[in-house]
CSV table of C-alpha atoms in Angstrom, one decimal:
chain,number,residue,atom,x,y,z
K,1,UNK,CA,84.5,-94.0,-63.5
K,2,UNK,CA,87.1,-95.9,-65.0
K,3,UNK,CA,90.3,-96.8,-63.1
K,4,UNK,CA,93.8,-98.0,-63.4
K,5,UNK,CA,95.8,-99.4,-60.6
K,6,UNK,CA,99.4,-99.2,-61.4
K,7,UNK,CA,102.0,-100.7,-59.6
K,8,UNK,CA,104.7,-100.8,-58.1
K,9,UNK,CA,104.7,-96.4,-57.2
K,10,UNK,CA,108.4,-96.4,-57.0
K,11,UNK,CA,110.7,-98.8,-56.7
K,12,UNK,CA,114.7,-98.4,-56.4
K,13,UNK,CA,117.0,-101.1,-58.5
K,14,UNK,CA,120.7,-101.3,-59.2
K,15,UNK,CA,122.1,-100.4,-62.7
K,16,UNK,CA,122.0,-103.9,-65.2
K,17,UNK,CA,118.7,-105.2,-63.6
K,18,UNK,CA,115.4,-105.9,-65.3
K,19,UNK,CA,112.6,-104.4,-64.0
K,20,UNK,CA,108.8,-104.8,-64.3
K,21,UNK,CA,105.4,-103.0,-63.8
K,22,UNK,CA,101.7,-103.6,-64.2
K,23,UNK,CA,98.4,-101.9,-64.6
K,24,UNK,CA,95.5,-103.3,-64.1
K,25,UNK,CA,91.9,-102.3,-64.5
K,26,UNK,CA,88.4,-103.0,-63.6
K,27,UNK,CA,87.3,-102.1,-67.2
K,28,UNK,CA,87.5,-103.4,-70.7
K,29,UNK,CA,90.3,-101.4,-73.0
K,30,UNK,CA,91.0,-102.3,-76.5
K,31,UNK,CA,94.2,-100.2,-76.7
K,32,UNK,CA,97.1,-99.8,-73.8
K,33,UNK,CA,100.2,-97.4,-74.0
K,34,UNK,CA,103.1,-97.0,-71.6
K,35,UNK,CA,104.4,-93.6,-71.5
K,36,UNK,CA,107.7,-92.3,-70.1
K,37,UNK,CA,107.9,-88.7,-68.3
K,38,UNK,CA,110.7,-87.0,-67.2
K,39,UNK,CA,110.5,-83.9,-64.8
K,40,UNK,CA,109.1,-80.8,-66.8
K,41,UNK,CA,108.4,-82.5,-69.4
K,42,UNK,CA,105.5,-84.3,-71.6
K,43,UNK,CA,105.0,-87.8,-71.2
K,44,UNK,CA,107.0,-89.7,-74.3
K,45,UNK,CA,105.4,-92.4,-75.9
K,46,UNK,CA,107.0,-95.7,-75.4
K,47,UNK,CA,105.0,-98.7,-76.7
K,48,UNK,CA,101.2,-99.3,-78.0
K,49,UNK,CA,99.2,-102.2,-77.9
K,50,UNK,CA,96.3,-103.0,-79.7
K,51,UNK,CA,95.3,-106.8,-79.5
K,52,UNK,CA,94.8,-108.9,-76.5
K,53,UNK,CA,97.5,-111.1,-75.9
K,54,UNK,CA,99.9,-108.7,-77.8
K,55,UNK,CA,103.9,-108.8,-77.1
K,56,UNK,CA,105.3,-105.9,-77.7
K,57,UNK,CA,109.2,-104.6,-77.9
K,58,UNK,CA,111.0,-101.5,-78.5
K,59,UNK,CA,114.6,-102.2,-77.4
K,60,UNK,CA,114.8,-102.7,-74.1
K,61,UNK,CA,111.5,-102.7,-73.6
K,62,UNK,CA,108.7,-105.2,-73.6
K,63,UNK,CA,104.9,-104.7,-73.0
K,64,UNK,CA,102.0,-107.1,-73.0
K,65,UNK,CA,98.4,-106.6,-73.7
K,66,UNK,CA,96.5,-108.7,-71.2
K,67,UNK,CA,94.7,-111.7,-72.0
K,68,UNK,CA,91.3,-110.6,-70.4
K,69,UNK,CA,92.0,-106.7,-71.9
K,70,UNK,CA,92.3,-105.6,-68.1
K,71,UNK,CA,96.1,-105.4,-67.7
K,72,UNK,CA,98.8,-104.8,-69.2
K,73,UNK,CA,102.7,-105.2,-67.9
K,74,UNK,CA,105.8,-103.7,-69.2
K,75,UNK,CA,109.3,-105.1,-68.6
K,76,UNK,CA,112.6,-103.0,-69.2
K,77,UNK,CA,116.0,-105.6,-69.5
K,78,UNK,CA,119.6,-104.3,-68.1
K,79,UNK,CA,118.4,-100.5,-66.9
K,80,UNK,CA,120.4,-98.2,-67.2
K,81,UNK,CA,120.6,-95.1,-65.1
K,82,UNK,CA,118.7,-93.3,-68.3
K,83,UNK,CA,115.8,-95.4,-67.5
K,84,UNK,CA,115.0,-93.0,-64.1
K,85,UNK,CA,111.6,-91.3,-64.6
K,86,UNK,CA,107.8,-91.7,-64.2
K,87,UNK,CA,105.9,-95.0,-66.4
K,88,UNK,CA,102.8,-94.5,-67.4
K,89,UNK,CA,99.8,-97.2,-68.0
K,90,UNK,CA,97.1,-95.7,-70.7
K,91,UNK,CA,94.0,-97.3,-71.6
K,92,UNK,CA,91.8,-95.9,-73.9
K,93,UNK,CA,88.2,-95.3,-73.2
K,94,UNK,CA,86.8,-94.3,-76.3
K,95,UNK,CA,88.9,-91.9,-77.8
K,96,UNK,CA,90.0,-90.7,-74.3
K,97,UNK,CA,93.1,-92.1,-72.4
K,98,UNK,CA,92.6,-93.1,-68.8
K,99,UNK,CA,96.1,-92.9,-67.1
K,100,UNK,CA,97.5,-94.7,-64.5
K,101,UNK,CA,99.2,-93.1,-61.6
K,102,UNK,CA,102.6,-93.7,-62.8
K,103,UNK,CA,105.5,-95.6,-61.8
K,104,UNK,CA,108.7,-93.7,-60.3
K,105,UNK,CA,112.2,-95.7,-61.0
K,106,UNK,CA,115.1,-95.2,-59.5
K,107,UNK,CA,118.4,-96.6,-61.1
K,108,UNK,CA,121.1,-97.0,-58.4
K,109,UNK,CA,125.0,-96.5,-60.4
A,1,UNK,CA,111.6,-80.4,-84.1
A,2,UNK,CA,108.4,-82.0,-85.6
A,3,UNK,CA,106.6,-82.2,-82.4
A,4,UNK,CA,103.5,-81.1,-80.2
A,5,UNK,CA,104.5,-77.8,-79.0
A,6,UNK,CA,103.0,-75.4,-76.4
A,7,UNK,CA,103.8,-72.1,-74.6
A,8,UNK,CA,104.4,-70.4,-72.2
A,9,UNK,CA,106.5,-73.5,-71.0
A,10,UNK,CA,105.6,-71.9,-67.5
A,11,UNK,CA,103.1,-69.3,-66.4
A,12,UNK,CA,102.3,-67.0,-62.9
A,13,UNK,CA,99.1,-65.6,-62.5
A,14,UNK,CA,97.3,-63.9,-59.9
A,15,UNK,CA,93.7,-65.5,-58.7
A,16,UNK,CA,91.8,-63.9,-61.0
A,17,UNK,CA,93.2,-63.3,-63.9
A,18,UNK,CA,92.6,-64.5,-66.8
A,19,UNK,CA,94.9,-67.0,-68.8
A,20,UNK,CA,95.3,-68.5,-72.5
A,21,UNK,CA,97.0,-71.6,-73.3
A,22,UNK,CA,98.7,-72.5,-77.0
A,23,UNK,CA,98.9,-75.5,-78.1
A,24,UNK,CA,100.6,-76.6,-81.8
A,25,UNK,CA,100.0,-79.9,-82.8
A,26,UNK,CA,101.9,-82.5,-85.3
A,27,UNK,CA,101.0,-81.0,-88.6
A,28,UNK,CA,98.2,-83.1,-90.0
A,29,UNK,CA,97.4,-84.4,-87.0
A,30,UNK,CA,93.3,-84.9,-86.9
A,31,UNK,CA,92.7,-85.2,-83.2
A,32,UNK,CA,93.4,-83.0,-80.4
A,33,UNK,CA,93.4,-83.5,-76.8
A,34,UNK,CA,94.0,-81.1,-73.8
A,35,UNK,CA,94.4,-82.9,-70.2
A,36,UNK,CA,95.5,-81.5,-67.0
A,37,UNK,CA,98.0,-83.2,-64.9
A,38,UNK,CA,98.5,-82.6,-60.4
A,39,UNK,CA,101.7,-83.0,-59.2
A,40,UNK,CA,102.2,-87.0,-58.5
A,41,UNK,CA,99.3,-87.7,-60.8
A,42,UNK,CA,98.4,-88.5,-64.3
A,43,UNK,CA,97.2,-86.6,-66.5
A,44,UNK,CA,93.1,-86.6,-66.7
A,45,UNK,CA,91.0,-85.9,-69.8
A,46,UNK,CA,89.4,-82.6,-69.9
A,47,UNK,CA,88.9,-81.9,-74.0
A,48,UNK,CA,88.6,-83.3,-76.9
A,49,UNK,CA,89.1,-82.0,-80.6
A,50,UNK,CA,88.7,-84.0,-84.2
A,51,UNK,CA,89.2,-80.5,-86.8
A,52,UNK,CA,87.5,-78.2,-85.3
A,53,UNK,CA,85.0,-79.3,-84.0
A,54,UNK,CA,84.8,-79.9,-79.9
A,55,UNK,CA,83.4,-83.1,-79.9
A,56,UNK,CA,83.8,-83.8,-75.9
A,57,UNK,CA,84.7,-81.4,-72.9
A,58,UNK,CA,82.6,-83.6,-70.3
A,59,UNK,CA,86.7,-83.1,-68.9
A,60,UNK,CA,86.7,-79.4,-68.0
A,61,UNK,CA,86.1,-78.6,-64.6
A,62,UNK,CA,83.6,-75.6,-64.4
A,63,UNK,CA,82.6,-73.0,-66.7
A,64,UNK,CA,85.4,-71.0,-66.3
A,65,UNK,CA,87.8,-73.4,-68.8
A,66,UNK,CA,87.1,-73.0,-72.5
A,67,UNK,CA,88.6,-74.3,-75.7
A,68,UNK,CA,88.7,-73.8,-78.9
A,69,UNK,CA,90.6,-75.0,-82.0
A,70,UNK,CA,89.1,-72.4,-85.1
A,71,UNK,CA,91.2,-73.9,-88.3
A,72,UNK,CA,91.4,-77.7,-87.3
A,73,UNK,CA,95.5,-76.8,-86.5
A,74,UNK,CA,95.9,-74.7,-83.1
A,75,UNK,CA,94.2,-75.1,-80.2
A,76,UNK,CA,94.0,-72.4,-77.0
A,77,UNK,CA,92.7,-73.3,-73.8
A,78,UNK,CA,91.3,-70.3,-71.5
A,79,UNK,CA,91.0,-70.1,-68.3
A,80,UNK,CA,89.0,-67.4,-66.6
A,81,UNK,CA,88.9,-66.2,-63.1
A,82,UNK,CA,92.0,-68.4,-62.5
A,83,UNK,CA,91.5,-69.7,-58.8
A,84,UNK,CA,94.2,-71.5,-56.4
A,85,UNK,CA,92.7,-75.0,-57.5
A,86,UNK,CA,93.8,-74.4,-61.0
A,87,UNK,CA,97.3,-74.7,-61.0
A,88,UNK,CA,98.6,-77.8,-62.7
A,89,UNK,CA,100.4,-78.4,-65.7
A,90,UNK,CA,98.2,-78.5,-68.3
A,91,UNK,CA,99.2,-81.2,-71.4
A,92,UNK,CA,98.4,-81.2,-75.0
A,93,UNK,CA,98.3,-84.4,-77.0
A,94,UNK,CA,97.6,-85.0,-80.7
A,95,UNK,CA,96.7,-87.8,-82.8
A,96,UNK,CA,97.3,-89.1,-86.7
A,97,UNK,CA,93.5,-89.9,-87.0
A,98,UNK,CA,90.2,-90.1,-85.6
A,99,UNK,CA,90.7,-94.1,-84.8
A,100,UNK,CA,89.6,-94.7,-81.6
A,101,UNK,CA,92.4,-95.7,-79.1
A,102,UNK,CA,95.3,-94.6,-81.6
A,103,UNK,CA,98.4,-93.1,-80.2
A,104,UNK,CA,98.4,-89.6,-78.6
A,105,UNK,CA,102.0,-87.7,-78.6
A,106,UNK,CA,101.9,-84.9,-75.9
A,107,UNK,CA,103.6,-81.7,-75.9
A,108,UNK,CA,106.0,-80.4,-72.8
A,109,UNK,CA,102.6,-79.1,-71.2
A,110,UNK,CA,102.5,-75.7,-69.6
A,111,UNK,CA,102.8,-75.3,-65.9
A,112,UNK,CA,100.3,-72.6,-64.4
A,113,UNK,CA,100.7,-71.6,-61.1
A,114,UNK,CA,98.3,-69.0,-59.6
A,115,UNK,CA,99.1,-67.4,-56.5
């Protein structure tokens, strides 16, 4: 079935840095979202992408639809110790989403 | 608030007993989706809504797992016979339309732990 790598799994980075994350997959998807979870709760919506090539930003953040539809990054400027908590990659496979298996960060103060 | 809502937030059961699931969705919201998320994983797909009717479960692990979403509004999932295997927390999601590949805003999701 479908798949979608997603790394790094954690990483650890000092409060004011940028950070960034990729998904990548061996399949085709016309729509990627990033998601952010934090512990006992639902994962939150972030960013959605719809075109290839697509730029995306919300704030801090800044996604981009891959050129070949098969990946998909996300950056986040200057975290902020906020920022801590599991990134999702979601491509859609039909109506379905296919999630990634998250990316932990870690925001040293 | 406005959002996807679910309860219980958390739930015990005993292997074998039987559970049921609530899930609220965005009012108007066409599509509704249950998936089932293992500690340190993301979630995974088991059901699909659009109204009422259940136009995908290919998701659900076995027999004992059934959905159903009556009016078009709220959704229950069941589970039967709850075994060890089942606990997980267990996410709704809904979505504006029937687009393919539009945006899907989850609930808090409902942790089940069977003992």
């Amino acid at each position: 079935g479908q798949q979608l790598n997603q790394s790094p799994q954690s990483m650890f980075i000092q409060e004011g840095e940028d950070v960034s994350m990729n998904c990548t997959s061996s399949s085709i998807f016309n729509t990627w979202l990033w998601y952010k979870q934090d512990p006992g709760e639902g994962p939150v919506l972030l960013i959605a992408l719809y075109k290839a090539g697509e730029l995306t930003s919300n704030g801090r953040l800044t996604a981009q639809f891959g050129i070949t539809r098969k990946d998909s990054f996300l950056n986040i400027s200057a975290s902020i110790p906020s920022d801590v908590g599991i990134y999702f990659c979601a491509g859609d496979s039909s109506y379905k989403l296919i999630f990634g298996s998250g990316t932990r960060l870690l925001v040293r103060p | 608030g406005a959002g996807v809502s679910q309860s219980p937030r958390y739930k015990v059961a005993k292997r074998g007993q039987d559970v049921a699931l609530r899930c609220d969705p965005i009012s108007g919201h066409v599509s509704l989706f249950w998936y089932q998320q293992a500690l340190g994983q993301g979630p995974e797909f088991l059901t699909y809504f659009q109204n009422e009717a259940q136009l995908d479960k290919s998701g659900l692990p076995s027999d004992r797992f059934f959905a159903e979403r009556p009016e078009g509004s709220v959704s229950t999932l069941k589970i039967q016979r709850t075994q060890q295997e089942d606990s997980a927390v267990y996410l709704c999601a809904s979505s504006l339309t029937a687009r393919i590949g539009y945006e899907q805003y989850f609930g808090p999701g409902t942790r089940l732990t069977v003992t």
